Coordinates of C-alpha atoms in Angstrom, one line a residue:
Chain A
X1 CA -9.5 -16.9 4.7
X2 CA -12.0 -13.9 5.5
X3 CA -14.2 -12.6 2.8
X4 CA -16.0 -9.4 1.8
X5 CA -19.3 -9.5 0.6
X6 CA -17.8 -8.4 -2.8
X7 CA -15.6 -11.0 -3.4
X8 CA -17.3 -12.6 -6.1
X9 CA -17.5 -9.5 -7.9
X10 CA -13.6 -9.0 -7.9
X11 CA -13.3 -12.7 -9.2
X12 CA -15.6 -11.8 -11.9
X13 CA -13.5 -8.7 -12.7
X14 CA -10.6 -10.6 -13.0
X15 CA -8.7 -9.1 -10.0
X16 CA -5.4 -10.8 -9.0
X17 CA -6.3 -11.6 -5.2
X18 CA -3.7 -12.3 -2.2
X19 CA -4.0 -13.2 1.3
X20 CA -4.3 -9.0 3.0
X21 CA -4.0 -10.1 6.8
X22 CA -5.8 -13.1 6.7
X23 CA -8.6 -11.2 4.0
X24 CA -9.1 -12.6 0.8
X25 CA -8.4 -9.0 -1.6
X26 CA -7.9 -8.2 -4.7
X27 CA -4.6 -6.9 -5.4
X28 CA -4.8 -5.4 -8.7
X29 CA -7.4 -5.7 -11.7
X30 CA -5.8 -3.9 -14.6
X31 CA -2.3 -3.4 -13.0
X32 CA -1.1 -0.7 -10.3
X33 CA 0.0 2.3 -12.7
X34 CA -2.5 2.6 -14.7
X35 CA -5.2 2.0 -11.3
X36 CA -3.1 4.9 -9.7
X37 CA -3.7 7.4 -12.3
X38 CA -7.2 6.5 -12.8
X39 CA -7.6 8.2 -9.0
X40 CA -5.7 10.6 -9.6
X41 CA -7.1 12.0 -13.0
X42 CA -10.8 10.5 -12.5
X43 CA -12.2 8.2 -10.1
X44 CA -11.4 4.8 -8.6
X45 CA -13.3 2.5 -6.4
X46 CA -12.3 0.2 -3.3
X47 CA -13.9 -2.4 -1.5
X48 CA -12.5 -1.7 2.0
X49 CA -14.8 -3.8 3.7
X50 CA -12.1 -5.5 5.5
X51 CA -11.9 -2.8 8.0
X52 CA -13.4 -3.0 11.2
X53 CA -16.1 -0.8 12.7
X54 CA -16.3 -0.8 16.4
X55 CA -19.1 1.1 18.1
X56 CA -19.1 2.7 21.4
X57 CA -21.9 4.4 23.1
X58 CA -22.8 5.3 26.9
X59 CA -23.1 8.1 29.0
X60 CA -19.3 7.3 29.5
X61 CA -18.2 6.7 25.4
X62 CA -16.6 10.4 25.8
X63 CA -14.8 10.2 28.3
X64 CA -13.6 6.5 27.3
X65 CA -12.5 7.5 24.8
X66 CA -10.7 10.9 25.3
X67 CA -8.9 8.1 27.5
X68 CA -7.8 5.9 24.9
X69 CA -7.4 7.7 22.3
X70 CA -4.6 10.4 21.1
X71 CA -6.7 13.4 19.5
X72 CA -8.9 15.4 21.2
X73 CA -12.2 14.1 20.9
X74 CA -13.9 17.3 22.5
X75 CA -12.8 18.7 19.6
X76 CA -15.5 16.6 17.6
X77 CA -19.3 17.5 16.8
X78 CA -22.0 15.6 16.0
X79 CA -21.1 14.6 12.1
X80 CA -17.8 14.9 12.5
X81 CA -14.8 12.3 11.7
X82 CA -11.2 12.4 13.6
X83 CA -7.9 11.3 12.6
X84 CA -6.6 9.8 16.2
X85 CA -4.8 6.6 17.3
X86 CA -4.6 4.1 20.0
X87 CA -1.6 3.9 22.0
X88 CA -0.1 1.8 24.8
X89 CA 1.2 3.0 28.3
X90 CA 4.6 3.2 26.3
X91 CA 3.6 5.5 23.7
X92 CA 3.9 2.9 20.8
X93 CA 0.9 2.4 18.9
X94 CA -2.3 -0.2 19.1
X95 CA -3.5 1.1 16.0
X96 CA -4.4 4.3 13.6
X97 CA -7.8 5.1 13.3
X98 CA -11.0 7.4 12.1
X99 CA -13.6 8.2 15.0
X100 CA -17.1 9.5 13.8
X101 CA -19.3 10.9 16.4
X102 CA -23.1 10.3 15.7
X103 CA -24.0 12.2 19.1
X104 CA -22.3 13.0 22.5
X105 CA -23.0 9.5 23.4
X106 CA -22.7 7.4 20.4
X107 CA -19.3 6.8 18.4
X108 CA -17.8 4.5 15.6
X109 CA -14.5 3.5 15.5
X110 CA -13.0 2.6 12.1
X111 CA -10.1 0.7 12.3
X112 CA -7.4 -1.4 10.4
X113 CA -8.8 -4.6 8.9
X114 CA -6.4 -7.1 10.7
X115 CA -5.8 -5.0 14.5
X116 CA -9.6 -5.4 14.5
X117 CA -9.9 -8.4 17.0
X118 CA -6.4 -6.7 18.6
X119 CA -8.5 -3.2 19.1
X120 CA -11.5 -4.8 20.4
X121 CA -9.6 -6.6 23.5
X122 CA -7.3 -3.7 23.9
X123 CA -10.7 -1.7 24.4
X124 CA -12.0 -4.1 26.4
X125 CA -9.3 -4.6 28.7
X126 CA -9.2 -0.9 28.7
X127 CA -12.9 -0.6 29.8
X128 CA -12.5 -3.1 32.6
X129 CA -9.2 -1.6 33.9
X130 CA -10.9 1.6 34.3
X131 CA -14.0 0.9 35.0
X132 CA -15.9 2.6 32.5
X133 CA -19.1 1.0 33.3
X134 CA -21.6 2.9 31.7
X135 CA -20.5 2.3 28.3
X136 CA -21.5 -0.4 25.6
X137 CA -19.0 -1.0 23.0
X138 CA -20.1 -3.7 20.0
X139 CA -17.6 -5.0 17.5
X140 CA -20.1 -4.4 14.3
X141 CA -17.2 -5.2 12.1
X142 CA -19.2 -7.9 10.1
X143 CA -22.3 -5.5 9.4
X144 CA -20.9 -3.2 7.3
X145 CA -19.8 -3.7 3.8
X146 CA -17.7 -0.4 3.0
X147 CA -16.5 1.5 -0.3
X148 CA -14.1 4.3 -1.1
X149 CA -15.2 6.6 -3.6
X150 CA -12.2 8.5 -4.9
X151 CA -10.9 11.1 -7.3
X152 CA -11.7 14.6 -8.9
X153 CA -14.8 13.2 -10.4
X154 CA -16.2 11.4 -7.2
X155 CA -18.4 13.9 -6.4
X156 CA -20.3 13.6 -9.6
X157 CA -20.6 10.2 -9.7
X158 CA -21.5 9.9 -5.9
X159 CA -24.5 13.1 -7.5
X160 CA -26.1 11.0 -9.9
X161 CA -27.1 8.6 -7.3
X162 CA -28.1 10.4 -4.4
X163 CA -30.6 13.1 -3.4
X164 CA -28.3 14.4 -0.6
X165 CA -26.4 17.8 -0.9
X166 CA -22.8 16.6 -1.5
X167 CA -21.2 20.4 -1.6
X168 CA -22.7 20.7 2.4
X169 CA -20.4 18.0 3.9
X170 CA -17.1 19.0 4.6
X171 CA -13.6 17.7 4.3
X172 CA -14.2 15.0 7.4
X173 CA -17.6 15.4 7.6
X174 CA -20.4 13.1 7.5
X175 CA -24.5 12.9 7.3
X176 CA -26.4 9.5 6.9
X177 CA -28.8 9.3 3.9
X178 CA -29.5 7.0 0.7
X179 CA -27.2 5.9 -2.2
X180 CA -29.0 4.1 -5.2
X181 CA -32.2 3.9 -2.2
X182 CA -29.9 2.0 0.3
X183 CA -28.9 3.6 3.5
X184 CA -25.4 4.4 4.3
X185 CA -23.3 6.6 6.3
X186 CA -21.7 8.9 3.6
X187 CA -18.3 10.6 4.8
X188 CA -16.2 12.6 3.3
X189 CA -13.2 11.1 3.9
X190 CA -10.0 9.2 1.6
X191 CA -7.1 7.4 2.0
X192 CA -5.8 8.9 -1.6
X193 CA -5.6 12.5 -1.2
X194 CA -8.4 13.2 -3.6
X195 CA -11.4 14.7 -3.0
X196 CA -14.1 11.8 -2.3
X197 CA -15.9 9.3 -0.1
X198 CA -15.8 6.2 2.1
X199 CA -19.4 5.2 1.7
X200 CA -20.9 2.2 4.9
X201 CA -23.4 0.4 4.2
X202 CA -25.1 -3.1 5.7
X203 CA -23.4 -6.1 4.3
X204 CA -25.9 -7.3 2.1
X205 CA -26.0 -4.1 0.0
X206 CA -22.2 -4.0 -0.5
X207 CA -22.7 -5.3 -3.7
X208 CA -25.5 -3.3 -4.9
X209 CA -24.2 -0.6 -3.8
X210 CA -20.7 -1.2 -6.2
X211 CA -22.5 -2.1 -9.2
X212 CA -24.7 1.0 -8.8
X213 CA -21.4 3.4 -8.7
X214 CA -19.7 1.6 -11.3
X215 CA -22.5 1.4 -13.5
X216 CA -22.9 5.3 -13.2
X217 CA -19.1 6.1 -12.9
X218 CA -17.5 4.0 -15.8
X219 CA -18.6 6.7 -18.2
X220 CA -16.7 9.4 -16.4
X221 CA -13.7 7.2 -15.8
X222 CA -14.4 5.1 -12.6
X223 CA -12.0 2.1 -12.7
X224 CA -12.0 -0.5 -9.7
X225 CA -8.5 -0.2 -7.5
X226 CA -6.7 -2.5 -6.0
X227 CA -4.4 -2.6 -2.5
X228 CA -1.3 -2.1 -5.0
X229 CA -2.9 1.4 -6.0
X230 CA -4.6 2.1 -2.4
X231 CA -0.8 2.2 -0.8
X232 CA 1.0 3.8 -3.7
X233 CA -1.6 6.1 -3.4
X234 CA -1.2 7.2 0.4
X235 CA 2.1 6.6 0.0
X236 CA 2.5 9.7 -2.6
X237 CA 0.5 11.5 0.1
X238 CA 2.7 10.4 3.1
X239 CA -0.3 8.7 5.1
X240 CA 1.1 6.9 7.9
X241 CA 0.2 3.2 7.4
X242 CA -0.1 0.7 10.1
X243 CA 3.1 -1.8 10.4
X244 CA 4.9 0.6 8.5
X245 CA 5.3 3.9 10.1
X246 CA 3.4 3.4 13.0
X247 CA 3.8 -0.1 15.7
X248 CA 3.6 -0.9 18.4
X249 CA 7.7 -0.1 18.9
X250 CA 6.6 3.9 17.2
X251 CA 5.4 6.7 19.1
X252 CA 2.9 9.0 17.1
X253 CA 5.3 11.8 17.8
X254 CA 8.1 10.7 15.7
X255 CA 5.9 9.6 12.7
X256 CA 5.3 13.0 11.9
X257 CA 1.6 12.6 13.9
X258 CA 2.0 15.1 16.8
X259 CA -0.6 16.4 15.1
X260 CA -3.1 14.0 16.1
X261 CA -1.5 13.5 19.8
X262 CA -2.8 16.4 22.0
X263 CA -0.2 16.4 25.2
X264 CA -2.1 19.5 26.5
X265 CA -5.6 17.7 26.6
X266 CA -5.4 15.8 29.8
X267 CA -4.4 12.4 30.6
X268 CA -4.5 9.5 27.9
X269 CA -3.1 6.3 27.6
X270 CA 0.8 6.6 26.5
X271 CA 1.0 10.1 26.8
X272 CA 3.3 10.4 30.1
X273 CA 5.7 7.8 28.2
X274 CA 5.4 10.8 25.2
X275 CA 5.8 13.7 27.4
X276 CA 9.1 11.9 28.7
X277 CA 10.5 11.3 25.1
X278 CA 9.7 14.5 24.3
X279 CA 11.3 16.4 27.4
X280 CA 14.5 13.8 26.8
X281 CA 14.3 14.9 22.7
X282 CA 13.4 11.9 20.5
X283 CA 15.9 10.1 19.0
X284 CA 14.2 9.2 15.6
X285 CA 12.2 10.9 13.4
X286 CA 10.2 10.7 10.1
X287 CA 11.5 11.8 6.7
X288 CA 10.3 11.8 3.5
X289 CA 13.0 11.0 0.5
X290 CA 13.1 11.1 -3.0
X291 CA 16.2 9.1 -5.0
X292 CA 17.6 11.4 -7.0
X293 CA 19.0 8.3 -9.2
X294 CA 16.8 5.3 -10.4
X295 CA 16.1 2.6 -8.1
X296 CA 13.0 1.6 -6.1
X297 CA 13.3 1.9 -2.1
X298 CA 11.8 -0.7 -0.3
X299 CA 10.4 -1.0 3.5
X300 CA 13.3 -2.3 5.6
X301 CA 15.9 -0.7 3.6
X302 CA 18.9 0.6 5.6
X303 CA 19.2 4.6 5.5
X304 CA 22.7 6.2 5.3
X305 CA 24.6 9.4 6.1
X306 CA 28.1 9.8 6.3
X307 CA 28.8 6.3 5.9
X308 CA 26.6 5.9 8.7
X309 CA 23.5 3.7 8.8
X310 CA 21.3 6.3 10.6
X311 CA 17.7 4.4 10.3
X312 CA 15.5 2.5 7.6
X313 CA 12.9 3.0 5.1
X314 CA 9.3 2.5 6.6
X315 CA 7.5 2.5 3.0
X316 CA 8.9 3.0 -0.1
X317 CA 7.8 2.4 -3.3
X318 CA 8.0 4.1 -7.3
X319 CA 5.7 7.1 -7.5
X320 CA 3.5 6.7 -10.5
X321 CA 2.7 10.4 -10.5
X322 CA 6.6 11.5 -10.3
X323 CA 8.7 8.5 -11.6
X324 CA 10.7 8.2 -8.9
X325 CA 11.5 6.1 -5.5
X326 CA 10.2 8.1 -2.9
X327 CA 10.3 6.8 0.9
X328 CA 9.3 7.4 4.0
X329 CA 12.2 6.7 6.9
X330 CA 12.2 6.7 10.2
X331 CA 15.8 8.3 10.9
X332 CA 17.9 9.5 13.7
X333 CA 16.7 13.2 14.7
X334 CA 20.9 14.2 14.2
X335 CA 21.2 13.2 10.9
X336 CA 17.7 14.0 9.7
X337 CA 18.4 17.3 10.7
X338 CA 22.1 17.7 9.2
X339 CA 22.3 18.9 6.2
X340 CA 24.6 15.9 5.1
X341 CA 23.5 14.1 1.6
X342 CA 21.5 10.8 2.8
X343 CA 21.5 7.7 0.7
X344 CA 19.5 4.5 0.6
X345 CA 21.2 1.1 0.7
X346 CA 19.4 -0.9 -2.1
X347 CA 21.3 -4.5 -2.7
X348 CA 24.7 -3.7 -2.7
X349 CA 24.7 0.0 -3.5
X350 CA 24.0 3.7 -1.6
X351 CA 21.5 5.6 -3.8
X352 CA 21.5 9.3 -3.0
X353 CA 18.2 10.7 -1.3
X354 CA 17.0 14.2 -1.3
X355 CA 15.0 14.8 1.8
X356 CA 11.1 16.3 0.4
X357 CA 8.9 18.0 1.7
X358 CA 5.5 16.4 2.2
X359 CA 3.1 15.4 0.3
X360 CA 5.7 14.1 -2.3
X361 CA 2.6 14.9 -5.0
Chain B
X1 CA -0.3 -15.6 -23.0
X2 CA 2.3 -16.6 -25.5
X3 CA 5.8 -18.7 -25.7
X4 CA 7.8 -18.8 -29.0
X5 CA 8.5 -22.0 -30.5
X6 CA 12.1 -21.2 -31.7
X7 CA 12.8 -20.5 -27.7
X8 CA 14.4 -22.4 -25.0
X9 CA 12.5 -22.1 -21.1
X10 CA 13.8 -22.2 -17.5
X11 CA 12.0 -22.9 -14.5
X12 CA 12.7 -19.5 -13.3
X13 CA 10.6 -18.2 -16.5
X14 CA 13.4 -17.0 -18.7
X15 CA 13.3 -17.4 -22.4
X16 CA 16.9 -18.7 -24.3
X17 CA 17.2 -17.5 -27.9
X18 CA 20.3 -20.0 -29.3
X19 CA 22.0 -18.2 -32.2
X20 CA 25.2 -20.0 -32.7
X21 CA 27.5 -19.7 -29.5
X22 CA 25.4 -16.7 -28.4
X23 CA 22.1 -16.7 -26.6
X24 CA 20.0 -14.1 -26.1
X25 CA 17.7 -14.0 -22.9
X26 CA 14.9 -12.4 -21.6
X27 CA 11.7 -13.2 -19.0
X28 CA 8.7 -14.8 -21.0
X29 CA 5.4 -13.6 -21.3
X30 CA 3.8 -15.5 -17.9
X31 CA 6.7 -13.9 -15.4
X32 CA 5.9 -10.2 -16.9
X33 CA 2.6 -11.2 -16.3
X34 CA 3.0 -12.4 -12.5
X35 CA 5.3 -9.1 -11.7
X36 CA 2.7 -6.7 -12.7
X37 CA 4.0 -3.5 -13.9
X38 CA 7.6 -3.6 -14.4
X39 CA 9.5 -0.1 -13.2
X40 CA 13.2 -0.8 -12.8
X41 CA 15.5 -3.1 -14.3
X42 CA 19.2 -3.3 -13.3
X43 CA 21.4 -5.2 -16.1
X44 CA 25.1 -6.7 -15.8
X45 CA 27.8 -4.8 -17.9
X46 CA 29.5 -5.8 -21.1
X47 CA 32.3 -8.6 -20.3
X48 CA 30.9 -9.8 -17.0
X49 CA 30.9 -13.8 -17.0
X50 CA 28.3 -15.4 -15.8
X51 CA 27.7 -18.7 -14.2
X52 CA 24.7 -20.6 -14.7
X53 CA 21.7 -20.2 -11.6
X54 CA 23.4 -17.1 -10.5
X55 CA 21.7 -13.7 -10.3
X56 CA 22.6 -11.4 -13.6
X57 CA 19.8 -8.7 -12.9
X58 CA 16.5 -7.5 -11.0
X59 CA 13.7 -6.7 -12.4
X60 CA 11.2 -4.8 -10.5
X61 CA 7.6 -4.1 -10.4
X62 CA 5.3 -1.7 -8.3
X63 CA 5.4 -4.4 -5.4
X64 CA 8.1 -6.7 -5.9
X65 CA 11.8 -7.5 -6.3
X66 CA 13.2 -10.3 -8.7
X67 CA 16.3 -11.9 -9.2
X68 CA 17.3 -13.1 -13.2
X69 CA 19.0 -16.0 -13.4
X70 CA 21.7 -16.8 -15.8
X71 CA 20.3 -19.9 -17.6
X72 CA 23.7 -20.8 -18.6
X73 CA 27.5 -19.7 -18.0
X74 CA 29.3 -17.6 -20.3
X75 CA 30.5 -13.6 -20.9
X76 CA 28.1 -10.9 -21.4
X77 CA 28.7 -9.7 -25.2
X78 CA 25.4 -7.3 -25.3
X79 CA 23.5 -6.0 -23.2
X80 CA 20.0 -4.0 -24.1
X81 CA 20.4 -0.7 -22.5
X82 CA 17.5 0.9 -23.7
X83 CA 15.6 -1.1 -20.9
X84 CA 16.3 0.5 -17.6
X85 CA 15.1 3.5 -18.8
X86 CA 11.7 1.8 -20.3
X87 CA 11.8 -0.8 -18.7
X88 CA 7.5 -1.2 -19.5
X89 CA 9.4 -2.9 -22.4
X90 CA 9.4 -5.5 -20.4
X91 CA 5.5 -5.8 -19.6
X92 CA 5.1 -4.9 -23.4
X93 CA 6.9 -7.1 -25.7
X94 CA 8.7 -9.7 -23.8
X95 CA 10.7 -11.9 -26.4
X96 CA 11.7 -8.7 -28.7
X97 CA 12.3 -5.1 -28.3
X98 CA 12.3 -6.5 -23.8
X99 CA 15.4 -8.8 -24.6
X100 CA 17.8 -8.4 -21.4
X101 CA 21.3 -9.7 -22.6
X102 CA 23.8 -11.5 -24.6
X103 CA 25.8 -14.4 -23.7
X104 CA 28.7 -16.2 -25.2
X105 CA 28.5 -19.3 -24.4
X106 CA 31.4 -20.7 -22.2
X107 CA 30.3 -24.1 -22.8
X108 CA 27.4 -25.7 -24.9
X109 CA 26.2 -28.8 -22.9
X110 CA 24.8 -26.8 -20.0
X111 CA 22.1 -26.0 -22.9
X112 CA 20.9 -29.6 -22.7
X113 CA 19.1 -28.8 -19.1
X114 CA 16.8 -25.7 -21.0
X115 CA 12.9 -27.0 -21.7
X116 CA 11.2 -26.7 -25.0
X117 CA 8.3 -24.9 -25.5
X118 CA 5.7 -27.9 -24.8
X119 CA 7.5 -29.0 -21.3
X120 CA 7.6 -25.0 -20.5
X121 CA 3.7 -24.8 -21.0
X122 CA 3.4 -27.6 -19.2
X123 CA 5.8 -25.5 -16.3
X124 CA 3.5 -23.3 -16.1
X125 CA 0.2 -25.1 -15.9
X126 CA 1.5 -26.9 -13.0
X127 CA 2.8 -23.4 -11.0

């Protein structure tokens, strides 16, 4: 199994670890509730290592990857982080994804831990296909050790260690510049909805670099977070998550990520197979439920409306911020749109579910 | 972690309180443990009868569904209906105020197949 270069650290912290994708991660250290709140009312830290980091520079990296990508990456200046994903020629998705650019010429791709090796052929094959010659493109993966800082308190924690002005990078944003003395890109960027940081460093400091932020942050609350937190956490928030929302069989456009799939931009891989779906109407579409009756809704769990199963729960989980099953499903556009009562099938029974609008917190 | 002396164990990590022909039953201490933080619990209903190494209930955490087993056959007489709506009870105090049900037994021997508190420890060690 693969390992971060703060694995020993979680050991020592008693985290309960499970196989994450073929990563060895720790799972939970004091248990999910009390992890989730700990973001939410103070500050939490992840490794996030795991995830990959692809680089791609070259007096043809732009137009590579307005190519590949969804968003529009003209969009982007230097210091600047996008929201975009990777589709196929059929619209389904290779994988979700933050792009930074450093200059017009020189970008970083940061992608889900285990559609790294996945990415990095699609790329590739991409590259060759096209014959984007003038372009370099390195899986650094394995260089960086990474950290999320997160939660209304971030900022002053992240302060105490760093001579760089915090308040002047914007939501999405990023600068380069020292933590506790040890280089790192600093963006502001989260996976939680709170205000915070993913912080990329070189592999060696990872574990520096943790001990310096807990060592400063446990007075104001900073509590290390687990995966079980990290997706109730974007789950309370709607984030898409990969395998869930978004596959290979999902089109960005019906997980509620038109947003980040720019038709109008020119051509990109998948997006003829999009403006098709989208001329025809698509079929299916994201909601987001609450259960108005106890019960926990779980991925795969069959969605119902007039007696009718009419999709299936992508994620779904107890909120630990509301106290109730919230889910996100991907349902048939007719009956999302209805205004017939929905339930959720859990075991033998048909729970009632309100549709909600987003973020559920 | 801790297991009661005056208990009975299964392999599925209940615990078996014998009281006469009623037994009270609950998870121990090492499955709250395993499940993380407990946050729905579905119970049977008064006069149900159930068979030994059936289902009788779920108990749920942030991440993951379980099944209860009935550790032996008989009718439910009891059950605690404070716990689906706390069910933390469960993470909290196991073997009291977290009991799940009570059974009358249908029939006494199938308690001959329960482990003591030594051969549940041991259980454990090995999982």
């Amino acid at each position: 199994m693969k390992i971060t270069p703060l694995n020993k650290i979680h050991r020592q912290l008693g985290a309960r670890m499970v196989d994450f994708g073929g990563w060895d991660m720790p799972v939970q250290y004091s248990g999910v509730i009390a992890e989730h709140l700990a973001v939410r009312t103070a500050a939490g830290l992840f490794d996030v290592s795991h995830m990959g980091e692809i680089e791609v520079s070259g007096a043809q990296a732009f137009d590579f990857l307005q190519y590949a990508t969804t968003n529009d990456v003209s969009m982007l200046v230097d210091g600047q982080v996008q929201y975009t994903a990777l589709c196929y020629e059929s619209g389904g998705v290779v994988d979700d994804l933050t792009l930074y650019r450093f200059a017009a010429d020189r970008y970083l791709l940061c992608v889900n831990a285990s559609n790294t090796d996945k990415d990095f052929a699609w790329l590739q094959d991409l590259q060759k296909s096209y014959q984007f010659n003038d372009l370099s493109m390195i899986n650094r993966s394995e260089n960086y050790a990474q950290l999320a800082l997160q939660g209304p308190v971030a900022d002053e924690i992240l302060a105490k260690l760093t001579p760089v002005n915090l308040a002047a990078i914007k939501f999405y944003r990023f600068v380069q510049g020292k933590v506790a003395g040890i280089d790192m890109i600093i963006s502001r960027t989260g996976y939680t909805g709170e205000s915070g940081f993913e912080l990329y460093c070189a592999a060696a400091d990872g574990a520096k670099l943790w001990q310096e932020l807990m060592d400063v942050g446990r007075p104001l609350g900073l509590e290390p977070i687990g995966l079980g937190a990290r997706d109730t956490l974007r789950l309370e928030k709607a984030y898409a998550l990969y395998g869930h929302e978004i596959t290979a069989d999902i089109m960005p456009i019906e997980a509620r990520l038109a947003w980040i799939t720019k038709l109008k931009k020119g051509d990109f891989i998948g997006r003829d197979a999009m403006v098709r779906a989208k001329e025809a109407g698509l079929s299916r579409k994201l909601i987001a439920l609450t259960l108005t009756a106890s019960g926990v809704p779980r991925d795969g769990y069959p969605v119902f409306c007039a007696g009718k199963e009419v999709g299936y729960v992508t994620s779904g989980t107890m909120s630990p911020s509301l106290k109730k099953g919230i889910a996100l499903a991907l349902v048939e556009t007719t009956a999302a749109d209805s205004d017939q009562l929905l339930q959720i099938g859990i075991r033998k029974r048909q729970i009632p579910a309100e549709r909600t609008k987003l973020p559920f917190v | 972690m801790s297991f009661p002396e005056e208990l009975k164990y299964t392999e599925d990590h209940e615990w078996v309180l014998i009281e006469d022909d009623v037994v009270t039953i609950g998870i121990t201490d090492f499955a709250q443990e395993q499940l993380g933080d407990i946050v729905f619990v579905e119970l049977p209903e008064v006069g149900d009868s159930l068979e030994t190494g059936k289902s009788f209930g779920v108990v749920e955490s942030v991440k993951a569904v379980s099944d209860v087993y009935a550790p032996v056959s008989g009718e439910v007489v009891e059950i605690n209906e404070e716990l689906p709506d706390d069910p933390e009870v469960l993470n909290n105090s196991p073997y009291d105020d977290g009991w799940m049900i009570k059974l009358k037994l249908a029939d006494s021997a199938s308690l001959d197949e329960l482990m003591d508190v030594s051969a549940y420890q041991e259980f454990v060690e090995k999982d």
